[in-house]
Structures are given as structure tokens and as C-alpha cells.
Tab-separated table of C-alpha atoms and ligand atoms in Angstrom:
chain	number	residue	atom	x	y	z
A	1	UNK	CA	-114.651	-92.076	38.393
A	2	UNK	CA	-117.310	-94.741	39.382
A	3	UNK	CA	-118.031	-96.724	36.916
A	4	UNK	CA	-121.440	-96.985	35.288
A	5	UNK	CA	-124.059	-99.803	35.524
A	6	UNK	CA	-124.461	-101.864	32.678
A	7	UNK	CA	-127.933	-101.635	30.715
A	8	UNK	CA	-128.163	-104.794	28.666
A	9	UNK	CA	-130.396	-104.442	25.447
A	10	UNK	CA	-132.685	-107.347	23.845
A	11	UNK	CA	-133.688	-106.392	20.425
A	12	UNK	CA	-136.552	-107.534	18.601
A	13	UNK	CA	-136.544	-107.253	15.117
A	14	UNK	CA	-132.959	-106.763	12.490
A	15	UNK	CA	-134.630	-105.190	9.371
A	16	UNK	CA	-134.911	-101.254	8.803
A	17	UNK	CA	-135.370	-100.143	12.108
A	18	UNK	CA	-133.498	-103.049	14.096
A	19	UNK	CA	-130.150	-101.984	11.912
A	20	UNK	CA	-131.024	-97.990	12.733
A	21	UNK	CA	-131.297	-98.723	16.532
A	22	UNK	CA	-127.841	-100.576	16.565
A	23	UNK	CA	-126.132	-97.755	15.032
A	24	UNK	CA	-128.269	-95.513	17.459
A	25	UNK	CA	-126.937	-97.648	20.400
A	26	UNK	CA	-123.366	-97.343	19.045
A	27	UNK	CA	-122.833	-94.043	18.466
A	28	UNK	CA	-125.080	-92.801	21.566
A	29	UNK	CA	-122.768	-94.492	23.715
A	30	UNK	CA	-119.747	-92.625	21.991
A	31	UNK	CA	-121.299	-88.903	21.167
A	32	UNK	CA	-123.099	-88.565	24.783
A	33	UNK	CA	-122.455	-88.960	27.988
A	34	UNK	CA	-124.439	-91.871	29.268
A	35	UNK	CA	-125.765	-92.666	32.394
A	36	UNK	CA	-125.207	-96.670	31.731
A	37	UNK	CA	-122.869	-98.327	29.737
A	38	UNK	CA	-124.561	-99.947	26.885
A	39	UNK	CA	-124.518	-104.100	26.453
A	40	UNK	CA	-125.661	-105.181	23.051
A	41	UNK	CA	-127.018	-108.416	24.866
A	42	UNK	CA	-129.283	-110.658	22.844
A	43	UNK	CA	-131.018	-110.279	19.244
A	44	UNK	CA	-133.821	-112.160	18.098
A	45	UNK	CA	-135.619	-112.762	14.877
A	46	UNK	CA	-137.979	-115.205	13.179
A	47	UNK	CA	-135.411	-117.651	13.057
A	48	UNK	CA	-132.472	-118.832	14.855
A	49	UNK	CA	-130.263	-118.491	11.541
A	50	UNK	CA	-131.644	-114.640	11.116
A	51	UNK	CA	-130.726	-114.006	14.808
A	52	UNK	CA	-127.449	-115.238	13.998
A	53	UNK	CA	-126.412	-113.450	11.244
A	54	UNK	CA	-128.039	-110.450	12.766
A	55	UNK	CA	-125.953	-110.910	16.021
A	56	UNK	CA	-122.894	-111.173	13.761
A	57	UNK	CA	-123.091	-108.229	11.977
A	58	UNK	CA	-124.800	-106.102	14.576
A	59	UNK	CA	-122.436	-107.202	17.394
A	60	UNK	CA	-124.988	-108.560	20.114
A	61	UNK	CA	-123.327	-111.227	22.040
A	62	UNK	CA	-126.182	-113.567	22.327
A	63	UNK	CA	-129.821	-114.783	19.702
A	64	UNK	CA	-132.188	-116.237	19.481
A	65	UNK	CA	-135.188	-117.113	17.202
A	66	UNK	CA	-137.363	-116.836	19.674
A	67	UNK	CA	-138.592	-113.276	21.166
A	68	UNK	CA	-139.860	-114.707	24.140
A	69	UNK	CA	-136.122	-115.560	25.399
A	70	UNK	CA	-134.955	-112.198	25.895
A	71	UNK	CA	-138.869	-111.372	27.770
A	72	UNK	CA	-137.779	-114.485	30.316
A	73	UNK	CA	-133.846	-113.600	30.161
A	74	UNK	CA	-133.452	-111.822	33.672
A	75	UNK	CA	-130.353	-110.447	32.427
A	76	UNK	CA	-131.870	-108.025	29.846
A	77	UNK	CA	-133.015	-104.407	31.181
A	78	UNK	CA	-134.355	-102.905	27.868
A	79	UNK	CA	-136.669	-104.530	25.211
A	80	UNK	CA	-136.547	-102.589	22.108
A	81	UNK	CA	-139.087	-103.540	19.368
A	82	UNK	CA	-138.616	-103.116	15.863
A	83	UNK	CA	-140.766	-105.919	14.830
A	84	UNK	CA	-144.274	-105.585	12.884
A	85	UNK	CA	-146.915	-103.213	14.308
A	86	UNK	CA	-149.617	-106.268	14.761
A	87	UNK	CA	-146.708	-107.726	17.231
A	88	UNK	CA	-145.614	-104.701	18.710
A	89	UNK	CA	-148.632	-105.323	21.807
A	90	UNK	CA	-147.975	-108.478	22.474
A	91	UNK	CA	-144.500	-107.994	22.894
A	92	UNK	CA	-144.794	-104.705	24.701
A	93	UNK	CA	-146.993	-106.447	27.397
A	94	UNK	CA	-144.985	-108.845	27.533
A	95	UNK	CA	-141.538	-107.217	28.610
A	96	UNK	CA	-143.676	-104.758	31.075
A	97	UNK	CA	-145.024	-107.846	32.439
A	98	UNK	CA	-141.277	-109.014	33.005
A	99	UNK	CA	-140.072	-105.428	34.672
A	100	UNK	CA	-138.406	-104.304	31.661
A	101	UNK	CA	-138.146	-101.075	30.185
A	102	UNK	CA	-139.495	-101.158	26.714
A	103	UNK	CA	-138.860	-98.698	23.759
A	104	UNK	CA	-140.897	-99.631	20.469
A	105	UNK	CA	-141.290	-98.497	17.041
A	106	UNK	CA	-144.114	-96.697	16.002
A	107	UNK	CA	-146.550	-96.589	15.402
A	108	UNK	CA	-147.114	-98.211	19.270
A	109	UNK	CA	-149.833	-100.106	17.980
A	110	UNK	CA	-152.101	-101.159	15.240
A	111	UNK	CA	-154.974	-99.726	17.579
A	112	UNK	CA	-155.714	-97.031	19.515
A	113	UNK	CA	-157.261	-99.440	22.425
A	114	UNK	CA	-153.942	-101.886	22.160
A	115	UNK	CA	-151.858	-98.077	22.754
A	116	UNK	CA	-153.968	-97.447	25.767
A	117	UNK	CA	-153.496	-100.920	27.152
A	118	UNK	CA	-149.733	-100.599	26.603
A	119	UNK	CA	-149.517	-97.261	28.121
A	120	UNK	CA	-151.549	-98.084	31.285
A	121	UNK	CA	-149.413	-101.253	31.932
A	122	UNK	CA	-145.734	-99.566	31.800
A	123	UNK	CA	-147.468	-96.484	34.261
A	124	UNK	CA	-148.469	-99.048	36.486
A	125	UNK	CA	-145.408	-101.154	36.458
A	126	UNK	CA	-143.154	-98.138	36.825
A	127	UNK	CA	-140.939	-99.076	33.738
A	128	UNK	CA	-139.933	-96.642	31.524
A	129	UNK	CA	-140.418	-96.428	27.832
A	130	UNK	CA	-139.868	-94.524	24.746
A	131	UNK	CA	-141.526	-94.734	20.821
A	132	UNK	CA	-140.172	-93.987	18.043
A	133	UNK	CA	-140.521	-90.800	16.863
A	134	UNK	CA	-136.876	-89.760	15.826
A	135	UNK	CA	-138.008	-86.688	13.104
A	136	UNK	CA	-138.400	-85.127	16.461
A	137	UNK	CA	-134.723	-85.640	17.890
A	138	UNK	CA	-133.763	-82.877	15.059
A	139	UNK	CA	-132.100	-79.707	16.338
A	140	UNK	CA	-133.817	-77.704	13.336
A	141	UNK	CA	-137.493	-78.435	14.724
A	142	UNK	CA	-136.139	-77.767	18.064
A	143	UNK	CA	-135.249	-74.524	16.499
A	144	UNK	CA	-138.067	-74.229	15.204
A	145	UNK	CA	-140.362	-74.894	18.015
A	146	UNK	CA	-138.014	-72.080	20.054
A	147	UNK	CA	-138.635	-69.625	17.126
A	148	UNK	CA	-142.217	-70.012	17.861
A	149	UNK	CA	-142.405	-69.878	21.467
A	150	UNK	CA	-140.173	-66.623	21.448
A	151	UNK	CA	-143.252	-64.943	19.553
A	152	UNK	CA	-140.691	-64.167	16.645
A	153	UNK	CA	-142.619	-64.884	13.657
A	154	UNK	CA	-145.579	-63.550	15.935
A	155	UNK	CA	-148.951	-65.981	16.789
A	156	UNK	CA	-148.865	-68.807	13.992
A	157	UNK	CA	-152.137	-68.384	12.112
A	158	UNK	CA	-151.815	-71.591	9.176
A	159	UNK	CA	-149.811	-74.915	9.039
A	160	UNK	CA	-149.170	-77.373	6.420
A	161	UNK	CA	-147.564	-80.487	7.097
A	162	UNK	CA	-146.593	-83.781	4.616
A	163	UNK	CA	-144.857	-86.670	5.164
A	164	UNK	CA	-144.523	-88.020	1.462
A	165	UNK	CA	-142.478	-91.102	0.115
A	166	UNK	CA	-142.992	-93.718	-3.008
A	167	UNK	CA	-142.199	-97.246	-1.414
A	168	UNK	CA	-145.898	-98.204	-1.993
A	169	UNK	CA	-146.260	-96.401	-5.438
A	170	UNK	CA	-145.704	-99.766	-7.581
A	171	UNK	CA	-149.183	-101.756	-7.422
A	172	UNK	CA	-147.217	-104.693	-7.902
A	173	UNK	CA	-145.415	-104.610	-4.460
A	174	UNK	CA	-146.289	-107.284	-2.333
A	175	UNK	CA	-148.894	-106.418	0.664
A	176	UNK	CA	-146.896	-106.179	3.840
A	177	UNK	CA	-147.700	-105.758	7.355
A	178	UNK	CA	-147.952	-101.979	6.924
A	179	UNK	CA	-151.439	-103.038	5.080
A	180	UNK	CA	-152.980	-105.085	7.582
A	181	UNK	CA	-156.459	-103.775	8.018
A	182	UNK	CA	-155.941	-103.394	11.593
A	183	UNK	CA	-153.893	-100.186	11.965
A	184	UNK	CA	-152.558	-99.907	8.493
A	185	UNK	CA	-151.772	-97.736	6.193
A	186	UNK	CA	-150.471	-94.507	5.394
A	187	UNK	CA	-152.017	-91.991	8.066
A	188	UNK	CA	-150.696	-94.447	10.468
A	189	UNK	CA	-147.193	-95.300	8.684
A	190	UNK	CA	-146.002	-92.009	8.450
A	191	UNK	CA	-148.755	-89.794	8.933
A	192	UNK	CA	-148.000	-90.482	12.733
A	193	UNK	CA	-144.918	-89.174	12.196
A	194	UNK	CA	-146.359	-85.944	10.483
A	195	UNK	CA	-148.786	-85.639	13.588
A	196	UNK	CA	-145.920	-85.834	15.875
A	197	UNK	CA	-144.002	-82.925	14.203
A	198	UNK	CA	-147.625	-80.948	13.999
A	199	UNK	CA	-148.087	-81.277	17.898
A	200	UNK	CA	-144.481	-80.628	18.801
A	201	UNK	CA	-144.704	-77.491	16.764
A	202	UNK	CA	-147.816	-75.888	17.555
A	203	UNK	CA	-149.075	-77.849	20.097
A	204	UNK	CA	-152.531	-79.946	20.416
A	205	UNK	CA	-154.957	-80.699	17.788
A	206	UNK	CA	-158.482	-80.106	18.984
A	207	UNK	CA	-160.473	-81.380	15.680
A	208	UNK	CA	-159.782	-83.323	12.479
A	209	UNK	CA	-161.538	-83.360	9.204
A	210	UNK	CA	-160.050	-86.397	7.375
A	211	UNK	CA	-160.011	-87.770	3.542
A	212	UNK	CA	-158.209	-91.118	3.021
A	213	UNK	CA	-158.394	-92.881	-0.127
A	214	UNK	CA	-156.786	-96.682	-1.286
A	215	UNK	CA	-155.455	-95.761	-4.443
A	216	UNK	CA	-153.937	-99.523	-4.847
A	217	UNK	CA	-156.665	-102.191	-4.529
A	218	UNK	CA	-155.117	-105.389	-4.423
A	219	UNK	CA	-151.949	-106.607	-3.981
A	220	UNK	CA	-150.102	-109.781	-4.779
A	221	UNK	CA	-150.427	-112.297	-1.753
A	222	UNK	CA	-147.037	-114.062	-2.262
A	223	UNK	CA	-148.092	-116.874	-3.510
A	224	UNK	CA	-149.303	-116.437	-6.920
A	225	UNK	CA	-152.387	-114.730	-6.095
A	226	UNK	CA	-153.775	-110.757	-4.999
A	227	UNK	CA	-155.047	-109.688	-1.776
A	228	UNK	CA	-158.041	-107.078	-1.596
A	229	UNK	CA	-155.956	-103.813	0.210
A	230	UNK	CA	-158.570	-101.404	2.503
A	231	UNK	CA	-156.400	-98.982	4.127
A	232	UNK	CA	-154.807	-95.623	2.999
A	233	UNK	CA	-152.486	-94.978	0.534
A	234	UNK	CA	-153.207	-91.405	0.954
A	235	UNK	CA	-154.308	-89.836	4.003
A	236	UNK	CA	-155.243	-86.192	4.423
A	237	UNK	CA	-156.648	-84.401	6.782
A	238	UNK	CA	-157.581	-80.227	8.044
A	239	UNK	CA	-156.575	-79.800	11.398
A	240	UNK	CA	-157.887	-76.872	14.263
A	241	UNK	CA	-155.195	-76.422	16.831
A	242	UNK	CA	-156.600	-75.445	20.763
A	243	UNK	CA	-153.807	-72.544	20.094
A	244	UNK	CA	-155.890	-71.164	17.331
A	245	UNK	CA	-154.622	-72.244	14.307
A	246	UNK	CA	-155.727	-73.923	11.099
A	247	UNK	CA	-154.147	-76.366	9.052
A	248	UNK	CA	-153.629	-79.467	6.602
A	249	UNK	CA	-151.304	-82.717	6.537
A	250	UNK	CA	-151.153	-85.346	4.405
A	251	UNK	CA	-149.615	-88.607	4.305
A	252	UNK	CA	-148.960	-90.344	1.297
A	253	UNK	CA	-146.703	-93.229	0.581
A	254	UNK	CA	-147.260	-93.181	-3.531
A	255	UNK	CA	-146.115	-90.011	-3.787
A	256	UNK	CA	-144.075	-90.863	-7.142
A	257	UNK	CA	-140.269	-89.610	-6.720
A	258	UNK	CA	-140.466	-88.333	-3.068
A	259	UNK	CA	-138.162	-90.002	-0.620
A	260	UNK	CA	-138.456	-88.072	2.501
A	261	UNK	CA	-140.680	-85.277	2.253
A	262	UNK	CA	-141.493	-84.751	5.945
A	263	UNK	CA	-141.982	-80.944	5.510
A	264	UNK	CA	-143.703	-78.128	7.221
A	265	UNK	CA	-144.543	-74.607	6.243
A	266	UNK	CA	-145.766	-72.330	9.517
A	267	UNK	CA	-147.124	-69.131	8.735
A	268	UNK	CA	-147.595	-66.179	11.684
A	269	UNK	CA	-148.374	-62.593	12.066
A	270	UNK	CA	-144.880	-61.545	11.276
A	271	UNK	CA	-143.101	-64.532	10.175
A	272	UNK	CA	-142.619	-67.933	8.772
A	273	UNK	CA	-140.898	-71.099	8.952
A	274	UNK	CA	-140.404	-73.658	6.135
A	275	UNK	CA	-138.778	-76.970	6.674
A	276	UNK	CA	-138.114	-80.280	4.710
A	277	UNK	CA	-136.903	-83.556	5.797
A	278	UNK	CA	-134.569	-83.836	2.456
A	279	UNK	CA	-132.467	-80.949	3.759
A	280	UNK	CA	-132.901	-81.870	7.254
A	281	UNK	CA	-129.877	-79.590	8.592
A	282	UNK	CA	-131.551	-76.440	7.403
A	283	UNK	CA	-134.615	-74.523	8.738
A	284	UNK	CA	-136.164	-71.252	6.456
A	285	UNK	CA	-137.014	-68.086	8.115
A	286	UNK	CA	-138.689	-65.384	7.071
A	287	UNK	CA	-139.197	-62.367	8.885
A	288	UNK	CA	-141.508	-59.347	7.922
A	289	UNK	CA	-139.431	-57.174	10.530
A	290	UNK	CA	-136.486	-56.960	7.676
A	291	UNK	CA	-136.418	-54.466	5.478
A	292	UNK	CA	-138.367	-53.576	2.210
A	293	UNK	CA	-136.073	-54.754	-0.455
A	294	UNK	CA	-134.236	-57.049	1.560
A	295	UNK	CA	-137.113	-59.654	2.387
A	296	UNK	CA	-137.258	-63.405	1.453
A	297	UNK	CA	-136.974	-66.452	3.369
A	298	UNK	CA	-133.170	-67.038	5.234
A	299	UNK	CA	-131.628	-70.600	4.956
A	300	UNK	CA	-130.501	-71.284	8.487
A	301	UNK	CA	-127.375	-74.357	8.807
A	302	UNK	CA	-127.391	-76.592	11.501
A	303	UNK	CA	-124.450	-76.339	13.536
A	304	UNK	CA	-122.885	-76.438	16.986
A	305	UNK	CA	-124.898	-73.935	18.389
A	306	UNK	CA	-128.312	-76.085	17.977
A	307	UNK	CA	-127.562	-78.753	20.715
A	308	UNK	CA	-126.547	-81.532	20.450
A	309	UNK	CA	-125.207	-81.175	16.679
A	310	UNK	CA	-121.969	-80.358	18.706
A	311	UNK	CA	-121.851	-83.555	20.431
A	312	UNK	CA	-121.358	-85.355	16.578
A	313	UNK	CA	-119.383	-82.772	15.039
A	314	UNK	CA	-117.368	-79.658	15.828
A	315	UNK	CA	-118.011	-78.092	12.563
A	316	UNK	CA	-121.238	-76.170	11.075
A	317	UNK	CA	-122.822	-77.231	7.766
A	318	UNK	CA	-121.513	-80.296	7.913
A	319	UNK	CA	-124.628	-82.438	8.697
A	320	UNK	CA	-126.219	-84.611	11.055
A	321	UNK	CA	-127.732	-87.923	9.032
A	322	UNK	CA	-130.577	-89.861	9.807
A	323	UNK	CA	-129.321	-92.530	12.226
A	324	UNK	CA	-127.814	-89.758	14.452
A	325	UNK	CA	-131.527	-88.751	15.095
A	326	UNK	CA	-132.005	-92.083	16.562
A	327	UNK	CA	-128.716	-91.424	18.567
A	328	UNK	CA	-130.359	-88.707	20.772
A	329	UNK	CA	-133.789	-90.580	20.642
A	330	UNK	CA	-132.161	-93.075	23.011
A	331	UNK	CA	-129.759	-90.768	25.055
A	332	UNK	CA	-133.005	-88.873	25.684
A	333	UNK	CA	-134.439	-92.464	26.456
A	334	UNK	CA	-131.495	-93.187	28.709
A	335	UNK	CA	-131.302	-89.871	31.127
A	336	UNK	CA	-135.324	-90.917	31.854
A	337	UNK	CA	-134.319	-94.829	32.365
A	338	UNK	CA	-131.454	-93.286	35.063
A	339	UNK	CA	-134.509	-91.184	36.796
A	340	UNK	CA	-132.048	-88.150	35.062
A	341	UNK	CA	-134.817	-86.651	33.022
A	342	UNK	CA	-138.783	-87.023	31.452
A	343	UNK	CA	-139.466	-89.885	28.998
A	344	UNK	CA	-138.763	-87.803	26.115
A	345	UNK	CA	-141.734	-89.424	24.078
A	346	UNK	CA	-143.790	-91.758	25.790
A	347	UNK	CA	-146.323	-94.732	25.359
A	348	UNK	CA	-149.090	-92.130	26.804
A	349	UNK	CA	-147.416	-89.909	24.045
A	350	UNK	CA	-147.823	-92.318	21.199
A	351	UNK	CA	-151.310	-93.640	22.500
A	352	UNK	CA	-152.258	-89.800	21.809
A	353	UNK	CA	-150.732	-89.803	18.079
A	354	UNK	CA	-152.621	-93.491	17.638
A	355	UNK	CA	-155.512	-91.530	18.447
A	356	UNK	CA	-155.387	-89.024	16.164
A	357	UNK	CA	-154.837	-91.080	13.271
A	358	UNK	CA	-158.006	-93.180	14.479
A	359	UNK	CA	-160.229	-89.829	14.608
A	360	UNK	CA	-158.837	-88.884	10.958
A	361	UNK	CA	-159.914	-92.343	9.748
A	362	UNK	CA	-163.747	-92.247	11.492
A	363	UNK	CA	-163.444	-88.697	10.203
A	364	UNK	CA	-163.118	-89.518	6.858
A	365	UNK	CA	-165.332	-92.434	6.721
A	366	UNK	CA	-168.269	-90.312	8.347
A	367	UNK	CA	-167.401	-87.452	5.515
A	368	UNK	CA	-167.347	-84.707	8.564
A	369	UNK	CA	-165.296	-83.016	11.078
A	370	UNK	CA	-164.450	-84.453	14.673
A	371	UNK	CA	-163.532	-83.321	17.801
A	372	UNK	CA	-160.413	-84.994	19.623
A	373	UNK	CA	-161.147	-86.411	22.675
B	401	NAD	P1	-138.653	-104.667	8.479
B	401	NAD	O1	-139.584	-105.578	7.761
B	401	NAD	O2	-137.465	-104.122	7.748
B	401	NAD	O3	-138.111	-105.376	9.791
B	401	NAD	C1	-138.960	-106.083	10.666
B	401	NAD	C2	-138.118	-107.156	11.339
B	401	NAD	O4	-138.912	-107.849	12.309
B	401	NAD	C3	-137.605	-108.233	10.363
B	401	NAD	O5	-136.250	-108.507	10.649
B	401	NAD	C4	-138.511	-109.408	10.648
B	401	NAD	O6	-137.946	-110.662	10.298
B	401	NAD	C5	-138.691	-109.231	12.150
B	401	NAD	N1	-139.816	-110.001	12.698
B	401	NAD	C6	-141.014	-110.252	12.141
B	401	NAD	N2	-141.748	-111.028	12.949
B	401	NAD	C7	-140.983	-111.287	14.038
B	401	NAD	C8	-141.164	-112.084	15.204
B	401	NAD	N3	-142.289	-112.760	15.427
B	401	NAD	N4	-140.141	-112.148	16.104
B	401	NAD	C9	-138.983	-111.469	15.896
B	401	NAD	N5	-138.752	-110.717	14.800
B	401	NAD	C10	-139.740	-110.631	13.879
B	401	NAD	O7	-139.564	-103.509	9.042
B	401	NAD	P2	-139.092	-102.064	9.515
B	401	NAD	O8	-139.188	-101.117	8.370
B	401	NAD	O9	-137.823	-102.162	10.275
B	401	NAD	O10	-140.311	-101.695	10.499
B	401	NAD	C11	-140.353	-102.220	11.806
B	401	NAD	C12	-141.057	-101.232	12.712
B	401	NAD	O11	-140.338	-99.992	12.670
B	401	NAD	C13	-142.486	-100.905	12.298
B	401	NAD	O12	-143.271	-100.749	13.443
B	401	NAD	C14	-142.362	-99.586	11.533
B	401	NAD	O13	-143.519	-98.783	11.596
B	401	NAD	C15	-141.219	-98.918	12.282
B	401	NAD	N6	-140.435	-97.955	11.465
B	401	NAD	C16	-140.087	-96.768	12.023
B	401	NAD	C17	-139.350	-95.853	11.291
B	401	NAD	C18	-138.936	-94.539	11.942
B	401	NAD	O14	-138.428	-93.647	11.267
B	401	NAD	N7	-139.110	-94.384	13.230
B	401	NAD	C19	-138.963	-96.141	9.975
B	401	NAD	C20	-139.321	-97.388	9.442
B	401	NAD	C21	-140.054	-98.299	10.201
């Protein structure tokens, strides 16, 4: 067998995300069949001593405390970016500028204008790149979305979407970077992600009517004293789909005692899906086609059948967990690096989410319903 090209990685970033994409990298490279073999090349941090411990315990051969090392390290293929959103343009630009293939966290950017600018410059550089968006990597909403192409729960007529957790629910947590004014808060935390979902489910929003409220005020600076908070900590919004349908989301990150409530609940002519990110390996159907007596809503396990559970485990009901979703984010993102298949989720695709999240925040300040351009 020939053997495969190396594709040497430069992460950016070792908190949250920057340990999730490690493991990603990791077990990618052993569940699927790559087109590349995978080089955990260089990690950087804010400091040289972060980089190091991070390189130590994630396995990357090289740090540094500097991002801009890997950018100029011709060595390096892939820039992945699990740093703050306020950096992630700057960065982004950056490794495009160098010929690198980038693949950032989302949300892309703090602003719809810095998504555009990152999108336009990786279409006209030719590099490849990928956001993250891993709720989507699921076999259950793939499921899902197949249920409702086949017409089986007949034309979907309502949708409710959430994406509820508590990390901001204690007023005196410090303000972090997801409350910088400039593309803050929760419609843009994880209210991206519920957008995501929404669209890969039913397909494009055309309108938005939003509410988003700061619930929190202030928070404490970090040194001693309070700084004012303006964005979200609840976002909601009514959504028209172009396919027909009506529908709600909200995003909330006080939502006291939730964890991981990305859920949706699709109602059609003759059916109905309900799904929630706490029981992630299970997908409710309901069908009106069964008969009287014998109706209700049928728990459906995730298992070999809904590709590519089989790739991590023989077995059905025995679960996929959240850092395998990552896992097929970036053997999706691979097979479109080797020219094998489409960039499974784009920068053009998370410009359009950045977008929506904008239109629900004019929305809501202008107290009426807008159109998505
Ligand atoms: P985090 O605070 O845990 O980690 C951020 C890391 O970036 C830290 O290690 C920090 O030291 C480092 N960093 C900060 N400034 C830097 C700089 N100038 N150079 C190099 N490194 C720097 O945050 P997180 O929760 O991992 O979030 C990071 C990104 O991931 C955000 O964009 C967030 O929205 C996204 N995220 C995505 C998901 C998902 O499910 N896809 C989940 C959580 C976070």
C-alpha cells in the first residue's frame, strides 16, 4: 500500500475545545480511514510554559507561546483555532494568508463582516476550511434529517429548537470573552449551534423575530471590581422557514440545572421527531400511520446501522460520546482537504449562521420581524 502524506497540525488554543480537538485528531486517525496520516506538530498558547505543558499532555512534538510561529512554520498544513472568538479573525487571516488550511471554532467570528472577510479570503486562496459545528456530526440528526426528506412524518409544519446550559447562571462568574460586546453572548455562544441544527433539519430560515434579554448586569472584572455586561444571556427568537414552516429557538446559558439541552421537537402532517442532546444516541418517532391504541412516540438507539457509529463500535446502544462527534467533524474535514469530498461545514457556512444571529439581535433591538438576507 502507498503510504499516506503527512498532514501536520498547529493548534491554537489547549482549553475546552483545544483538549476536544486532540482527542478528535486521535481517534479520527484510528476509527476512519484517512486520507493523510495525522502529525500532532506544534501547540501554542499564551505562554511558552502553557504550550509546554499542553504539548506534554496532548502529545504535539513542538510549542510555542507564540501563535504566530506555527502561521510562519512552513512545515504546518492545518491551523486549527480554538482560541477566543475576538482572535479567531486575526488568526484565520493570518494562516490563509500563509496557504494553510484553517478549521476554527465557532462561532467564526465575533462579527458577521469579520465571517465574510474570512470566508472570501480562504475561497480566494483555495485553502480549505471547516468550523465547528460538531452537534451536527451526530448520526441521530442525520437520521433525522433522512426521516424528513423521505416525507415520513409528512411536510413539517412547526419546530422548536433550544440549546440550554447553566455555566453563566452564577452572577458572580467572572466576565469572559464569551461577553465581549462584540459578538457575545448567548445567541451567538450556543444559539449558533441551535441555528445550525435548525437549518440542517429543515433547511433555510427566511425571517427572524428576535427577543434577547441580559439577565446578569455586571460582572466582576478580575480585579476587585464589576464590569457593565450588554449582551444576551437569553436569546430567543420565531423563525419562518422558505420550506414553509414556523418555529421558535432559544438560547440560554442560565438555564439553572441544564447541561446540554440542545433539543428539537419537529412536528409534520403525519409525524414527529423529538430529540435531546442529553440522550444524544436516541432519536423519538412518532408516527400517526400506527395503529389506534398502539400510538406514542418510539425511542430509536443509535447503532451500527446509522453510519459511522460502526466505525467506533460494533455494538448497538452502546453510545457514541461527545468527543467522537468531533472525530467525524475532522474526517469529514479531511476527505475535503484530500479533494475526496465537500467541506462538510464551511467558513461561507458559518458566515451564514453569524448572520443569523446578527438579524436576531437587530431584530430584537428594533422590537419587529426581519427578513434574512
Ligand atoms: P477556553 O478558555 O477553555 O480555551 C481557550 C484557550 O485559548 C486557552 O487555552 C487560552 O489560554 C488560549 N488563548 C487565549 N488567547 C490566546 C492567544 N493569544 N494565543 C494562543 N492561545 C490563546 O475556551 P473554549 O471553551 O475552549 O473556547 C474556545 C473556542 O471554542 C471558542 O471560540 C468557543 O466558542 C468554542 N467552543 C466550541 C464548542 C463546540 O462544541 N464546538 C464548545 C466550547 C467552545
Amino acid at each position: 500500500m502507498p503510504e499516506k502524506k503527512q498532514l501536520n497540525i498547529g493548534l491554537i488554543g489547549t482549553g475546552f475545545m483545544g483538549k476536544t480537538h486532540t482527542f478528535g485528531f486521535a481517534s479520527a486517525a484510528k476509527v476512519f480511514d484517512l486520507p493523510f496520516c495525522l502529525c500532532l506538530h506544534t501547540v501554542a498558547d499564551v505562554s511558552d510554559e502553557a504550550a509546554a505543558q499542553a504539548a506534554a499532555a496532548f502529545g504535539f512534538r513542538h510549542w510555542s507561546g507564540d501563535w504566530r510561529t506555527l502561521i510562519a512554520d512552513p512545515d504546518i498544513d492545518v491551523i486549527d483555532i480554538t482560541a477566543p472568538n475576538a482572535l479567531h479573525r486575526e488568526m484565520a487571516l493570518a494562516a490563509i494568508a500563509a496557504g494553510k488550511h484553517v478549521y476554527c471554532e465557532k462561532p467564526l467570528a465575533p462579527l458577521a463582516a469579520d465571517a465574510l472577510a474570512m470566508a472570501e479570503a480562504a475561497e480566494k486562496a483555495g485553502v480549505r476550511t471547516q468550523v465547528g459545528f460538531n452537534y451536527l456530526c451526530n448520526p441521530m440528526l442525520k437520521l433525522a434529517r433522512e426521516i424528513i426528506a423521505s416525507g415520513e412524518i409528512g411536510a413539517v409544519r412547526t419546530y422548536r429548537g433550544v440549546h440550554a446550559e447553566d455555566y453563566m447562571r452564577d452572577p458572580a462568574g467572572p466576565f469572559t470573552f464569551r461577553h465581549d460586546p462584540a459578538g457575545g453572548g448567548a445567541m451567538a455562544d450556543i444559539g449558533s449551534h441551535a441555528l445550525a441544527t435548525a437549518e440542517y433539519l429543515l433547511g433555510p430560515v427566511s425571517a427572524v423575530m428576535g427577543d434577547c434579554v441580559t439577565v446578569i448586569a455586571e460582572r466582576p472584572d478580575g480585579r476587585g471590581g464589576t464590569r457593565p455586561v450588554a449582551v444576551d444571556d437569553v436569546g430567543r427568537a420565531f423563525l419562518r422557514f422558505a420550506g414553509g414552516a414556523s418555529g421558535s429557538l432559544e438560547a440560554n446559558w442560565i438555564a439553572t440545572g441544564r447541561k446540554m439541552q440542545h433539543d428539537f421537537e419537529i412536528y409534520g402532517e403525519k409525524g414527529a421527531l423529538v430529540f435531546s442532546q442529553e440522550r444524544f444516541n436516541e432519536l423519538h418517532l412518532y408516527s400517526s400511520d400506527d395503529p389506534p391504541g398502539r400510538q406514542g412516540f418510539r425511542r430509536i438507539e443509535a447503532g451500527p446501522q446509522h453510519v459511522p457509529y460502526g466505525r467506533f463500535c460494533v455494538a448497538p446502544g452502546h453510545q457514541l460520546g461527545f468527543n467522537d462527534l468531533k472525530a467525524i467533524e475532522i474526517a469529514g474535514y479531511m476527505d475535503a482537504i484530500a479533494g475526496l469530498g465537500p467541506e462538510p461545514f464551511n467558513f461561507r457556512a458559518g458566515l451564514r449562521i453569524q448572520q443569523l444571529v446578527e438579524t436576531i439581535h437587530a431584530s430584537s433591538r428594533a422590537r419587529s420581524w426581519l427578513d434574512i438576507g
